[in-house]
Short mmCIF file of C-alpha atoms in Angstrom, two decimals:
data_model
loop_
_atom_site.label_atom_id
_atom_site.label_comp_id
_atom_site.label_asym_id
_atom_site.label_seq_id
_atom_site.Cartn_x
_atom_site.Cartn_y
_atom_site.Cartn_z
CA MET A 1 0.22 -0.02 -0.12
CA GLY A 2 2.65 2.57 0.72
CA THR A 3 4.17 2.08 -2.83
CA GLY A 4 1.22 2.49 -4.21
CA HIS A 5 0.33 5.87 -2.30
CA PHE A 6 3.50 6.92 -3.49
CA PHE A 7 2.87 6.25 -7.28
CA TRP A 8 -0.26 8.27 -6.81
CA VAL A 9 1.41 10.92 -5.34
CA ILE A 10 3.70 11.42 -8.09
CA PHE A 11 0.99 10.86 -10.56
CA TYR A 12 -0.47 13.75 -9.19
CA PHE A 13 2.54 16.23 -9.13
CA ALA A 14 3.46 15.07 -12.64
CA SER A 15 -0.18 16.02 -13.89
CA LEU A 16 0.18 19.77 -12.25
CA CYS A 17 3.54 19.99 -13.81
CA SER A 18 2.01 19.03 -17.73
CA ALA A 19 -0.68 21.56 -17.21
CA SER A 20 1.51 24.44 -15.77
CA LEU A 21 3.78 23.91 -18.80
CA ALA A 22 0.60 23.71 -21.22
CA ASN A 23 -0.36 27.39 -19.60
CA ASN A 24 2.84 28.57 -19.62
CA ALA A 25 2.95 27.60 -23.49
CA LYS A 26 -0.17 29.05 -24.41
CA ILE A 27 0.75 32.38 -22.91
CA ASN A 28 4.19 32.06 -24.40
CA PHE A 29 2.41 31.75 -27.71
CA ARG A 30 0.44 35.36 -27.07
CA GLU A 31 3.45 36.84 -26.04
CA LYS A 32 5.53 35.53 -29.24
CA GLU A 33 2.86 37.33 -31.56
CA LYS A 34 3.58 40.66 -29.53
CA LYS A 35 7.12 40.31 -30.04
CA VAL A 36 6.82 39.85 -33.72
CA LEU A 37 4.26 43.13 -34.06
CA ASP A 38 7.29 44.86 -31.76
CA GLN A 39 9.73 43.35 -34.11
CA ILE A 40 8.46 44.10 -37.37
CA LEU A 41 6.51 47.48 -36.15
CA GLY A 42 8.83 48.98 -33.31
CA ALA A 43 10.12 52.14 -33.58
CA GLY A 44 12.96 52.62 -35.98
CA LYS A 45 12.37 49.43 -37.55
CA TYR A 46 9.43 50.07 -39.93
CA ASP A 47 8.92 53.47 -41.70
CA ALA A 48 5.66 53.82 -43.26
CA ARG A 49 6.46 56.28 -45.25
CA ILE A 50 8.35 54.40 -47.56
CA ARG A 51 6.61 52.38 -49.96
CA PRO A 52 7.50 48.74 -50.56
CA SER A 53 9.83 47.42 -53.16
CA GLY A 54 8.64 45.99 -56.61
CA ILE A 55 7.91 42.43 -57.19
CA ASN A 56 11.00 40.13 -55.61
CA GLY A 57 12.82 42.87 -54.08
CA THR A 58 13.08 44.62 -57.26
CA ASP A 59 12.87 48.92 -57.70
CA GLY A 60 10.08 48.38 -59.80
CA PRO A 61 6.38 49.79 -59.00
CA ALA A 62 4.66 48.19 -56.08
CA ILE A 63 1.87 46.06 -56.97
CA VAL A 64 -1.82 46.57 -55.45
CA ARG A 65 -4.37 44.09 -56.00
CA ILE A 66 -7.76 45.17 -55.64
CA ASN A 67 -11.30 43.23 -55.11
CA LEU A 68 -14.87 44.48 -54.25
CA PHE A 69 -17.99 43.06 -52.51
CA VAL A 70 -20.85 45.36 -53.35
CA ARG A 71 -23.68 44.70 -50.41
CA SER A 72 -26.28 47.20 -51.75
CA ILE A 73 -27.30 49.73 -54.27
CA MET A 74 -29.37 52.05 -52.14
CA THR A 75 -30.71 54.92 -54.63
CA ILE A 76 -30.04 56.08 -58.43
CA SER A 77 -31.21 59.48 -58.97
CA ASP A 78 -32.00 60.79 -62.51
CA ILE A 79 -32.46 64.22 -61.43
CA LYS A 80 -28.84 64.38 -59.73
CA MET A 81 -27.52 61.94 -62.05
CA GLU A 82 -25.39 60.15 -58.93
CA TYR A 83 -26.13 56.85 -57.47
CA SER A 84 -25.59 55.36 -53.80
CA VAL A 85 -23.59 52.09 -53.07
CA GLN A 86 -21.97 50.01 -49.89
CA LEU A 87 -19.63 47.86 -50.56
CA THR A 88 -16.60 46.17 -48.99
CA PHE A 89 -13.28 47.46 -50.53
CA ARG A 90 -10.14 45.19 -50.61
CA GLU A 91 -7.00 45.75 -51.00
CA GLN A 92 -4.06 43.69 -51.21
CA TRP A 93 -0.03 44.00 -51.21
CA THR A 94 3.57 42.40 -50.62
CA ASP A 95 5.93 44.46 -48.24
CA GLU A 96 8.98 42.47 -47.92
CA ARG A 97 9.77 44.33 -44.52
CA LEU A 98 6.54 42.98 -42.56
CA LYS A 99 7.93 39.09 -42.98
CA PHE A 100 7.86 37.20 -39.38
CA ASP A 101 8.56 33.45 -38.38
CA ASP A 102 4.68 31.95 -38.22
CA ILE A 103 6.25 29.47 -35.60
CA GLN A 104 5.82 26.31 -37.65
CA GLY A 105 2.32 27.31 -39.18
CA ARG A 106 0.61 27.87 -35.46
CA LEU A 107 0.58 31.86 -36.56
CA LYS A 108 -1.15 32.41 -39.49
CA TYR A 109 -1.37 36.37 -39.44
CA LEU A 110 -1.23 39.19 -37.51
CA THR A 111 -4.41 41.32 -37.01
CA LEU A 112 -4.16 45.54 -36.68
CA THR A 113 -6.79 47.73 -37.03
CA GLU A 114 -5.07 51.24 -37.22
CA ALA A 115 -3.97 51.89 -40.86
CA ASN A 116 -1.39 54.35 -40.25
CA ARG A 117 1.22 51.58 -38.46
CA VAL A 118 1.69 50.63 -42.16
CA TRP A 119 2.52 51.96 -45.53
CA MET A 120 -1.11 52.58 -47.44
CA PRO A 121 -1.72 52.74 -51.16
CA ASP A 122 -3.01 56.30 -51.61
CA LEU A 123 -6.20 55.47 -53.43
CA PHE A 124 -9.22 57.50 -53.87
CA PHE A 125 -12.49 57.10 -55.86
CA SER A 126 -12.32 59.64 -58.42
CA ASN A 127 -16.01 60.12 -59.43
CA GLU A 128 -16.87 60.46 -55.64
CA LYS A 129 -19.47 63.25 -54.10
CA GLU A 130 -19.64 62.00 -50.80
CA GLY A 131 -18.47 59.09 -48.67
CA HIS A 132 -18.18 57.55 -45.10
CA PHE A 133 -17.02 54.81 -43.22
CA HIS A 134 -18.90 52.88 -40.57
CA ASN A 135 -17.68 52.77 -37.17
CA ILE A 136 -21.02 50.85 -35.15
CA ILE A 137 -20.36 49.34 -32.82
CA MET A 138 -16.15 49.30 -33.75
CA PRO A 139 -14.56 50.81 -36.90
CA ASN A 140 -15.11 48.05 -39.62
CA VAL A 141 -11.82 47.86 -40.53
CA TYR A 142 -9.08 45.36 -40.55
CA ILE A 143 -5.43 44.65 -41.81
CA ARG A 144 -3.83 41.10 -41.64
CA ILE A 145 -0.11 40.89 -42.11
CA PHE A 146 0.73 37.24 -43.26
CA PRO A 147 4.12 35.72 -42.59
CA ASN A 148 5.40 36.16 -46.23
CA GLY A 149 4.85 39.90 -45.80
CA SER A 150 1.57 39.98 -47.56
CA VAL A 151 -0.81 42.89 -46.47
CA LEU A 152 -4.50 42.38 -46.54
CA TYR A 153 -6.62 45.95 -45.79
CA SER A 154 -10.11 45.40 -45.49
CA ILE A 155 -13.10 48.10 -44.91
CA ARG A 156 -16.59 48.94 -45.51
CA ILE A 157 -17.68 51.89 -46.90
CA SER A 158 -20.85 53.77 -48.35
CA LEU A 159 -20.32 55.96 -50.95
CA THR A 160 -22.45 58.59 -53.48
CA LEU A 161 -20.97 58.50 -56.84
CA ALA A 162 -21.54 60.78 -60.05
CA CYS A 163 -23.04 58.89 -62.64
CA PRO A 164 -23.83 60.71 -65.95
CA MET A 165 -26.62 59.56 -67.87
CA ASN A 166 -27.94 59.68 -71.26
CA LEU A 167 -31.74 60.20 -71.10
CA LYS A 168 -32.55 60.11 -74.68
CA LEU A 169 -34.41 57.13 -74.82
CA TYR A 170 -36.13 57.48 -71.04
CA PRO A 171 -37.86 55.56 -69.71
CA LEU A 172 -36.83 52.79 -72.69
CA ASP A 173 -33.11 53.23 -71.50
CA ARG A 174 -30.02 51.67 -70.25
CA GLN A 175 -27.64 53.41 -67.94
CA ILE A 176 -23.89 52.56 -67.09
CA CYS A 177 -22.25 53.91 -64.07
CA SER A 178 -18.75 53.59 -63.22
CA LEU A 179 -16.88 53.33 -59.99
CA ARG A 180 -13.39 54.87 -60.96
CA MET A 181 -10.30 53.80 -58.38
CA ALA A 182 -7.09 55.84 -59.00
CA SER A 183 -3.66 56.88 -57.14
CA TYR A 184 -3.47 60.66 -56.42
CA GLY A 185 -0.14 60.75 -55.55
CA TRP A 186 1.90 58.45 -56.49
CA THR A 187 2.39 57.66 -60.34
CA THR A 188 3.13 54.25 -62.44
CA ASN A 189 6.77 54.32 -61.40
CA ASP A 190 5.82 53.90 -58.34
CA LEU A 191 2.73 52.21 -57.90
CA VAL A 192 0.38 50.03 -60.02
CA PHE A 193 -3.25 48.91 -59.24
CA LEU A 194 -4.55 45.66 -60.61
CA TRP A 195 -7.82 43.78 -60.38
CA LYS A 196 -7.17 40.36 -58.23
CA GLU A 197 -7.26 37.34 -60.29
CA GLY A 198 -10.13 35.19 -60.50
CA ASP A 199 -13.39 36.91 -59.40
CA PRO A 200 -12.22 40.79 -58.50
CA VAL A 201 -16.14 41.97 -58.14
CA GLN A 202 -18.93 40.26 -56.36
CA VAL A 203 -22.13 41.43 -55.82
CA VAL A 204 -24.63 40.55 -53.16
CA LYS A 205 -27.30 37.87 -53.92
CA ASN A 206 -30.79 38.95 -54.47
CA LEU A 207 -29.97 42.39 -55.33
CA HIS A 208 -32.98 44.67 -55.00
CA LEU A 209 -33.64 47.96 -56.79
CA PRO A 210 -36.88 49.63 -56.96
CA ARG A 211 -36.78 51.05 -60.77
CA PHE A 212 -33.86 49.45 -62.19
CA THR A 213 -32.18 45.79 -62.93
CA LEU A 214 -28.47 45.05 -62.71
CA GLU A 215 -27.98 43.50 -66.09
CA LYS A 216 -24.17 43.20 -65.60
CA PHE A 217 -20.92 44.77 -64.47
CA LEU A 218 -17.26 44.94 -66.33
CA THR A 219 -14.02 45.62 -64.80
CA ASP A 220 -11.63 47.60 -66.91
CA TYR A 221 -8.69 49.73 -66.31
CA CYS A 222 -8.40 53.74 -66.99
CA ASN A 223 -5.39 54.99 -66.60
CA SER A 224 -5.07 58.89 -66.69
CA LYS A 225 -1.97 60.60 -68.22
CA THR A 226 -1.49 64.72 -66.75
CA ASN A 227 1.12 67.20 -66.73
CA THR A 228 2.23 65.27 -63.60
CA GLY A 229 2.79 61.82 -64.77
CA GLU A 230 0.87 59.07 -65.56
CA TYR A 231 -1.64 57.50 -62.65
CA SER A 232 -3.08 54.03 -62.61
CA CYS A 233 -6.73 53.71 -62.39
CA LEU A 234 -9.05 50.93 -62.20
CA LYS A 235 -12.73 51.22 -62.94
CA VAL A 236 -16.42 49.00 -62.97
CA ASP A 237 -18.95 49.54 -64.78
CA LEU A 238 -22.45 48.54 -63.70
CA LEU A 239 -25.16 48.17 -66.17
CA PHE A 240 -28.65 49.27 -65.38
CA LYS A 241 -31.60 48.40 -67.15
CA ARG A 242 -34.96 50.58 -66.11
CA GLU A 243 -37.83 48.63 -65.09
CA PHE A 244 -40.56 49.97 -67.97
CA SER A 245 -43.36 48.45 -66.04
CA TYR A 246 -43.87 51.08 -63.35
CA TYR A 247 -43.39 53.97 -66.51
CA LEU A 248 -46.40 52.00 -68.17
CA ILE A 249 -48.66 51.89 -65.52
CA GLN A 250 -47.98 55.53 -63.78
CA ILE A 251 -47.64 57.17 -67.22
CA TYR A 252 -48.26 55.82 -70.55
CA ILE A 253 -51.44 54.48 -69.46
CA PRO A 254 -53.12 57.01 -68.08
CA CYS A 255 -52.03 59.61 -70.72
CA CYS A 256 -53.70 56.80 -73.45
CA MET A 257 -56.84 57.23 -71.57
CA LEU A 258 -56.91 61.03 -71.38
CA VAL A 259 -56.87 61.15 -74.78
CA ILE A 260 -59.61 58.74 -75.40
CA VAL A 261 -61.52 60.70 -72.87
CA SER A 262 -61.06 63.50 -74.83
CA TRP A 263 -62.71 62.10 -77.90
CA VAL A 264 -65.80 61.83 -75.82
CA SER A 265 -66.90 65.05 -76.92
CA PHE A 266 -66.97 64.09 -80.77
CA TRP A 267 -69.98 62.18 -79.92
CA LEU A 268 -72.05 64.93 -77.74
CA ASP A 269 -74.26 66.89 -79.52
CA GLN A 270 -73.12 70.40 -81.03
CA GLY A 271 -75.47 72.22 -78.53
CA ALA A 272 -74.17 70.81 -75.05
CA VAL A 273 -71.41 73.57 -75.22
CA PRO A 274 -70.98 73.49 -71.30
CA ALA A 275 -70.29 69.55 -71.41
CA ARG A 276 -67.94 69.84 -74.28
CA VAL A 277 -65.78 72.73 -73.02
CA SER A 278 -65.55 71.21 -69.41
CA LEU A 279 -64.54 68.17 -70.88
CA GLY A 280 -62.03 69.55 -73.41
CA VAL A 281 -60.52 71.85 -70.79
CA THR A 282 -60.25 69.44 -67.57
CA THR A 283 -58.52 66.71 -70.10
CA LEU A 284 -56.39 69.27 -71.07
CA LEU A 285 -55.20 70.75 -67.69
CA THR A 286 -54.84 67.28 -66.59
CA MET A 287 -52.57 66.32 -69.04
CA ALA A 288 -50.73 69.43 -68.40
CA THR A 289 -50.60 68.69 -64.89
CA GLN A 290 -49.01 64.77 -66.12
CA THR A 291 -46.50 66.64 -68.12
CA SER A 292 -45.27 68.99 -65.66
CA GLY A 293 -45.03 66.19 -63.19
CA ILE A 294 -42.95 64.06 -65.09
CA ASN A 295 -40.37 66.94 -65.66
CA ALA A 296 -39.99 67.73 -62.48
CA SER A 297 -38.67 64.33 -61.56
CA LEU A 298 -35.99 64.60 -64.54
CA PRO A 299 -33.13 66.89 -65.01
CA PRO A 300 -33.42 69.63 -67.57
CA VAL A 301 -31.58 68.58 -70.42
CA SER A 302 -31.09 70.42 -73.62
CA TYR A 303 -32.23 66.96 -75.82
CA THR A 304 -35.63 65.63 -76.16
CA LYS A 305 -36.67 62.37 -74.75
CA ALA A 306 -38.55 59.64 -75.66
CA ILE A 307 -41.16 60.57 -73.05
CA ASP A 308 -41.62 64.16 -74.07
CA VAL A 309 -42.74 63.11 -77.67
CA TRP A 310 -44.85 60.96 -75.80
CA THR A 311 -46.50 63.68 -73.80
CA GLY A 312 -46.09 66.34 -76.35
CA VAL A 313 -48.20 64.58 -78.60
CA CYS A 314 -50.79 63.29 -76.18
CA LEU A 315 -51.14 66.71 -75.17
CA THR A 316 -51.49 67.82 -79.02
CA PHE A 317 -54.07 65.16 -79.19
CA VAL A 318 -56.40 66.72 -76.26
CA PHE A 319 -55.60 70.49 -77.47
CA GLY A 320 -56.82 69.42 -80.79
CA ALA A 321 -59.83 67.99 -79.31
CA LEU A 322 -60.93 71.31 -77.98
CA LEU A 323 -60.13 72.98 -81.22
CA GLU A 324 -62.62 70.92 -82.99
CA PHE A 325 -65.19 71.75 -80.78
CA ALA A 326 -64.51 75.43 -81.25
CA LEU A 327 -64.36 74.72 -85.01
CA VAL A 328 -68.13 72.76 -84.92
CA ASN A 329 -69.18 75.81 -82.50
CA TYR A 330 -68.06 78.51 -85.23
CA ALA A 331 -69.07 75.96 -88.55
CA SER A 332 -72.79 75.54 -86.17
CA ARG A 333 -72.92 79.45 -85.74
CA SER A 334 -72.08 80.17 -89.59
CA GLY A 335 -74.77 77.73 -90.97
CA SER A 336 -77.45 78.66 -88.39
CA ASN A 337 -77.36 82.16 -90.29
CA LYS A 338 -77.46 81.04 -93.57
CA ALA A 339 -80.36 78.98 -92.66
CA ASN A 340 -81.99 81.88 -91.14
CA MET A 341 -81.40 84.04 -94.08
CA HIS A 342 -82.44 81.61 -96.50
CA LYS A 343 -85.81 81.29 -94.73
CA GLU A 344 -86.38 84.93 -94.49
CA ASN A 345 -85.85 85.09 -98.17
CA MET A 346 -87.95 82.26 -98.47
CA LYS A 347 -90.97 83.88 -96.74
CA LYS A 348 -90.10 87.30 -98.44
CA LYS A 349 -90.84 85.60 -101.90
CA ARG A 350 -93.84 83.58 -100.67
CA ARG A 351 -95.54 87.12 -99.42
CA ASP A 352 -94.36 88.73 -102.86
CA LEU A 353 -96.10 85.40 -105.07
CA GLU A 354 -99.30 85.54 -102.68
CA GLN A 355 -99.63 89.23 -102.93
CA ALA A 356 -99.10 89.23 -106.77
CA SER A 357 -101.76 86.21 -106.81
CA ILE A 358 -104.40 88.47 -105.16
CA ASP A 359 -103.63 91.14 -107.55
CA ALA A 360 -104.20 89.18 -109.98
CA ALA A 361 -107.30 87.67 -109.13
CA SER A 362 -108.59 90.83 -108.35
CA ASP A 363 -108.14 92.00 -111.92
CA LEU A 364 -109.63 88.90 -113.64
CA LEU A 365 -112.69 88.62 -110.60
CA ASP A 366 -114.67 90.81 -113.00
CA THR A 367 -114.13 89.22 -116.41
CA ASP A 368 -114.22 85.30 -115.68
CA SER A 369 -114.90 83.79 -112.51
CA ASN A 370 -114.16 80.54 -113.39
CA ALA A 371 -110.55 81.52 -114.51
CA THR A 372 -109.90 83.44 -111.52
CA PHE A 373 -110.84 80.47 -109.04
CA ALA A 374 -108.33 78.33 -111.24
CA MET A 375 -105.67 80.45 -111.01
CA LEU A 376 -106.53 81.00 -106.95
CA ARG A 377 -106.01 76.95 -106.98
CA GLN A 378 -102.76 76.59 -108.73
CA CYS A 379 -101.18 79.27 -106.57
CA GLU A 380 -102.36 77.46 -103.67
CA VAL A 381 -100.92 74.23 -104.99
CA HIS A 382 -97.60 75.91 -106.00
CA MET A 383 -97.38 77.11 -102.39
CA GLN A 384 -97.94 73.71 -100.87
CA ALA A 385 -95.46 71.85 -102.81
CA PRO A 386 -92.56 72.71 -101.10
CA LYS A 387 -94.00 70.89 -97.95
CA ARG A 388 -93.84 67.59 -99.49
CA PRO A 389 -91.58 65.15 -97.44
CA ASN A 390 -88.46 63.77 -99.75
CA CYS A 391 -87.23 60.39 -98.92
CA CYS A 392 -83.93 61.04 -100.55
CA LYS A 393 -83.28 64.07 -98.49
CA THR A 394 -84.78 62.82 -94.81
CA TRP A 395 -81.76 60.00 -95.37
CA LEU A 396 -78.95 62.72 -96.69
CA SER A 397 -79.88 64.92 -93.56
CA LYS A 398 -78.22 62.04 -91.41
CA PHE A 399 -74.85 62.61 -93.50
CA PRO A 400 -75.32 66.22 -94.13
CA THR A 401 -73.43 68.10 -97.02
CA ARG A 402 -75.27 71.57 -97.04
CA GLN A 403 -73.65 74.65 -95.61
CA CYS A 404 -75.76 74.95 -92.47
CA SER A 405 -74.85 71.18 -91.64
CA ARG A 406 -71.43 71.44 -91.85
CA SER A 407 -70.66 71.24 -87.84
CA LYS A 408 -72.34 67.87 -88.01
CA ARG A 409 -69.95 66.63 -90.65
CA ILE A 410 -66.82 67.74 -88.79
CA ASP A 411 -67.84 65.76 -85.71
CA VAL A 412 -68.46 62.76 -87.87
CA ILE A 413 -64.69 63.09 -89.61
CA SER A 414 -63.35 63.72 -86.22
CA ARG A 415 -64.65 60.31 -84.82
CA ILE A 416 -62.56 58.20 -87.24
CA THR A 417 -59.40 60.88 -88.00
CA PHE A 418 -58.70 61.11 -84.14
CA PRO A 419 -58.23 57.41 -83.44
CA LEU A 420 -56.51 56.47 -86.85
CA VAL A 421 -53.97 59.08 -86.14
CA PHE A 422 -53.37 58.09 -82.43
CA ALA A 423 -53.08 54.25 -83.31
CA LEU A 424 -50.70 55.57 -86.30
CA PHE A 425 -48.30 57.39 -83.95
CA ASN A 426 -48.59 54.61 -81.28
CA LEU A 427 -47.15 52.03 -84.52
CA VAL A 428 -44.02 54.63 -85.45
CA TYR A 429 -43.47 55.63 -81.50
CA TRP A 430 -43.02 51.94 -80.13
CA SER A 431 -41.25 50.69 -83.42
CA THR A 432 -38.74 53.64 -83.28
CA TYR A 433 -37.89 53.72 -79.79
CA LEU A 434 -37.67 49.82 -79.39
CA PHE A 435 -35.87 49.48 -82.16
CA ARG A 436 -33.27 51.98 -81.08
CA GLU A 437 -33.34 50.33 -78.29
CA GLU A 438 -32.05 47.10 -79.13
CA GLU A 439 -29.29 48.88 -81.45
CA ASP A 440 -28.05 50.41 -78.62
CA GLU A 441 -27.58 47.56 -76.48
#
């Protein structure tokens, strides 16, 4: 029993020693990480003002590889010609001064949160209007230093970028908005930006935009030359297609309905002046308000847009319907005056004829009573002749051709002409702009 008890005591002390050594090893590992940071970034050992060497330690330009992750695209403004995007921006380069021992693979990388501790490329977004970092709860930024001296810088930022737009085909258009990144002070002799190999730009799945669809994106280079040298530049072109269904429901169909409503006046009686005037003025003011609201959401460009052609022609049709009633009213009054003059002339001729018949009858009364009776009978028949109904004239009155009924003829012609011309305009409009859209694509 004594030997067994002694054995368990030795085993207990051995276990305590091994646990203590393990704890010391763990503490020593973290201390080793601190020592590595102090070793490579200590005072007098690393100068963040000096750029890294080129490939393989040569005196060539430092190579910085860029990749992006587009988290969201918030708004695309037509009137301001800009768009807002939130993205994770990453850049990676090699700085041989930051190489360190990885302790047999146990130290994969070192993490920093202060960008001023190491050299940073002077990249800026050349078409940026506004931008800000994200600091909730902590600043969304980190720097990773790998054992071979590779440095990875990652940050989440939100940007408002300029996007010059061509609105000639609005709202049947496609827009290309760019994201440009360039070096501010280092020329291509010292610093070159390259896209990361493989998949340099990634977009979040199920990206939702209110009135646009992101069709595709392209990466390219856009180096610029100035009088101070050539500067490296990268760009991403985002191709947006405008969703037409919104404009079809909000603009095109209401405008068509207003034009069709203005044609109702052609079917109203020409004597219903208040109804026809109020209908024409109401549709004209509504169409003008619609046009004004559309233009308020667009910039005042110098060229004609597709929506301008549509609203302009619809406004012309509504205005034409109002002018048509003015023409009908004028023709109706002109015809009425001529009809009244014609009636007065007929009455005057009839009175003269009666007076002449009476005078002739008085002269012949004493001579021959039978002859006088026959003459009076003929005069009576002659006076009653115009009152006989004429079936042909009654049918023609439905499609009047006389001067006094010209107003009705104008309404009948307008009922056919306005819809045919509007249908022809729609055929030309849609075939023209849809063809131009395909051609531009």
